[in-house]
């Protein structure tokens, strides 16, 4: 169970209320509502970085799911496994990204995606400087603006990973049901 | 944006008074208490300097009055001196149950004489039994004893009557009583019990929504709220439905968020329940 009170619709602060208009806004919003002045700016940031942008949805979900797996965030791994499936990432790819014990190299043969996932593992899984080797491979496949945006995506995902993990946010029942049906739970 | 707050206050879009919850504990435990106050509850106190800082920032932002409430503010050490400092910044009303004014606390009130401050004391009925049923034994006698002492000292006293339903006859008796005690008619406010805090726990009072409550910016140890009826306490938990922000310093943060929430709301919609 969550380590903080997740505010329901009746307790939602004034400036948070519109996030509840269409029902349960999910535990990230329900936790952030405790500090309502942080809500708009945080969600705008998350939306801008994780949402639709010039980089295609599949690429972004590979980054989000792998980053979350490397940082062992149960909430984000489960939630984004479903988002990834809905974005067209196939079952075996999702399973490979979730598995931090085995290499993903057999599943992701495309050099561009392999360079990207190598960069994700180096950035999200390491501490201190990131190796020139993974940078060189990544930069060989992506333009500078993509390097910046994808690295920001890893960083923003890590922020969410630690937030959701530290507060022990609960995974939605619908997500757990879907993962069971997909044999990913 | 702070200019917008000043303009909104000047134009009456935002109410001019900023409320400060000095603390939440109280020597009484009234049946309808919004803050579920009592002697042993969490104090949630602001320091004297913090309260003065709120008043300074309120003045800088263009607000034109301060209200201090609790809990019982005079349980906080040095409250008379703190109120004198606040009243030197903006005209002030301090809400008190009026039962603590003896000895050193009474003498300290001399600091308020001649300053732009009123003490608003609660008295709910002209009949001691009716009053004391809600506010505790001996409350009526203590308040009746205190008011003339304050008036004598040159301190303006307001009387607040919180009632579920005042029969006209009793209202007339109460008004005769406050005039006798030296409290003018314009300094007597009558307001309903609001269904929040302990009143909600006991299923009494009128239900008030955001639009029934003036958007008076209210600062507490837990954050800033829409209206002093916002940071109420139920079962030990401070309500969050009227929370504006946890940030209260700088005061511009909640002031601007409050203004954003108010804009577009038709004027005069907060007066129907006379919740003041
Ligand atoms: S209503 Fe006022 S006097 Fe009564 S318990 Fe609450 S804070 Fe104290």
XYZ file of C-alpha atoms in Angstrom, chain A residues 58-157:
100
model
C 7.637 2.939 -29.896
C 11.112 4.399 -29.375
C 9.962 6.317 -26.329
C 8.269 3.313 -24.749
C 11.401 1.194 -25.249
C 13.297 3.836 -23.275
C 10.686 4.241 -20.525
C 10.155 0.506 -19.997
C 13.853 -0.382 -20.051
C 14.801 2.507 -17.753
C 12.090 1.437 -15.305
C 13.255 -2.185 -15.418
C 16.893 -1.215 -14.790
C 15.878 0.908 -11.794
C 13.631 -1.910 -10.529
C 10.469 0.202 -10.388
C 7.579 -2.247 -10.119
C 4.923 0.417 -10.647
C 6.464 1.896 -13.802
C 7.507 -1.471 -15.280
C 3.966 -2.831 -14.940
C 2.200 0.330 -16.094
C 4.501 0.855 -19.064
C 4.444 -2.790 -20.106
C 0.785 -2.184 -20.916
C 1.478 1.161 -22.601
C 4.278 -0.460 -24.630
C 1.995 -3.286 -25.785
C -0.619 -0.719 -26.786
C 2.042 1.212 -28.702
C 2.933 -1.843 -30.782
C 5.894 -3.243 -28.869
C 5.340 -7.009 -29.123
C 5.075 -9.449 -26.222
C 8.613 -10.888 -26.540
C 10.142 -7.426 -26.726
C 8.261 -6.333 -23.609
C 9.393 -9.503 -21.831
C 13.019 -8.864 -22.841
C 12.954 -5.246 -21.709
C 11.451 -6.251 -18.341
C 14.112 -8.884 -17.732
C 17.270 -7.360 -16.256
C 18.846 -10.802 -15.688
C 19.188 -11.716 -19.378
C 20.539 -9.806 -22.378
C 18.061 -8.157 -24.767
C 20.511 -8.361 -27.692
C 18.857 -11.369 -29.319
C 15.472 -9.622 -29.331
C 16.626 -6.191 -30.477
C 18.858 -6.759 -33.493
C 18.163 -3.432 -35.203
C 21.397 -1.425 -34.775
C 19.550 1.809 -33.997
C 17.437 0.236 -31.238
C 20.434 -1.704 -29.929
C 22.453 1.512 -29.660
C 19.536 3.180 -27.902
C 19.079 0.364 -25.382
C 22.822 0.263 -24.763
C 22.634 3.970 -23.949
C 19.647 3.402 -21.642
C 21.458 0.647 -19.737
C 24.578 2.796 -19.418
C 22.731 5.923 -18.264
C 20.039 4.354 -16.072
C 22.119 1.488 -14.716
C 25.376 3.293 -14.021
C 26.738 5.869 -11.644
C 29.196 8.622 -12.492
C 30.434 9.256 -16.034
C 28.835 7.384 -18.930
C 31.347 5.519 -21.111
C 32.608 7.020 -24.375
C 31.962 3.671 -26.006
C 28.187 3.630 -25.435
C 28.038 7.321 -26.277
C 29.839 6.745 -29.574
C 27.484 3.921 -30.555
C 24.440 5.979 -29.593
C 25.638 9.116 -31.366
C 26.367 7.160 -34.509
C 22.648 6.429 -34.796
C 20.970 9.557 -33.437
C 21.187 13.315 -34.085
C 22.127 15.615 -31.229
C 18.565 16.800 -30.641
C 17.480 13.160 -30.360
C 20.348 12.413 -27.991
C 19.202 15.287 -25.802
C 15.538 14.353 -25.860
C 16.072 10.638 -25.286
C 18.526 11.301 -22.467
C 16.008 13.676 -20.905
C 13.425 10.898 -21.262
C 15.694 8.482 -19.369
C 16.301 11.091 -16.654
C 12.609 11.967 -16.292
C 11.704 8.283 -16.150
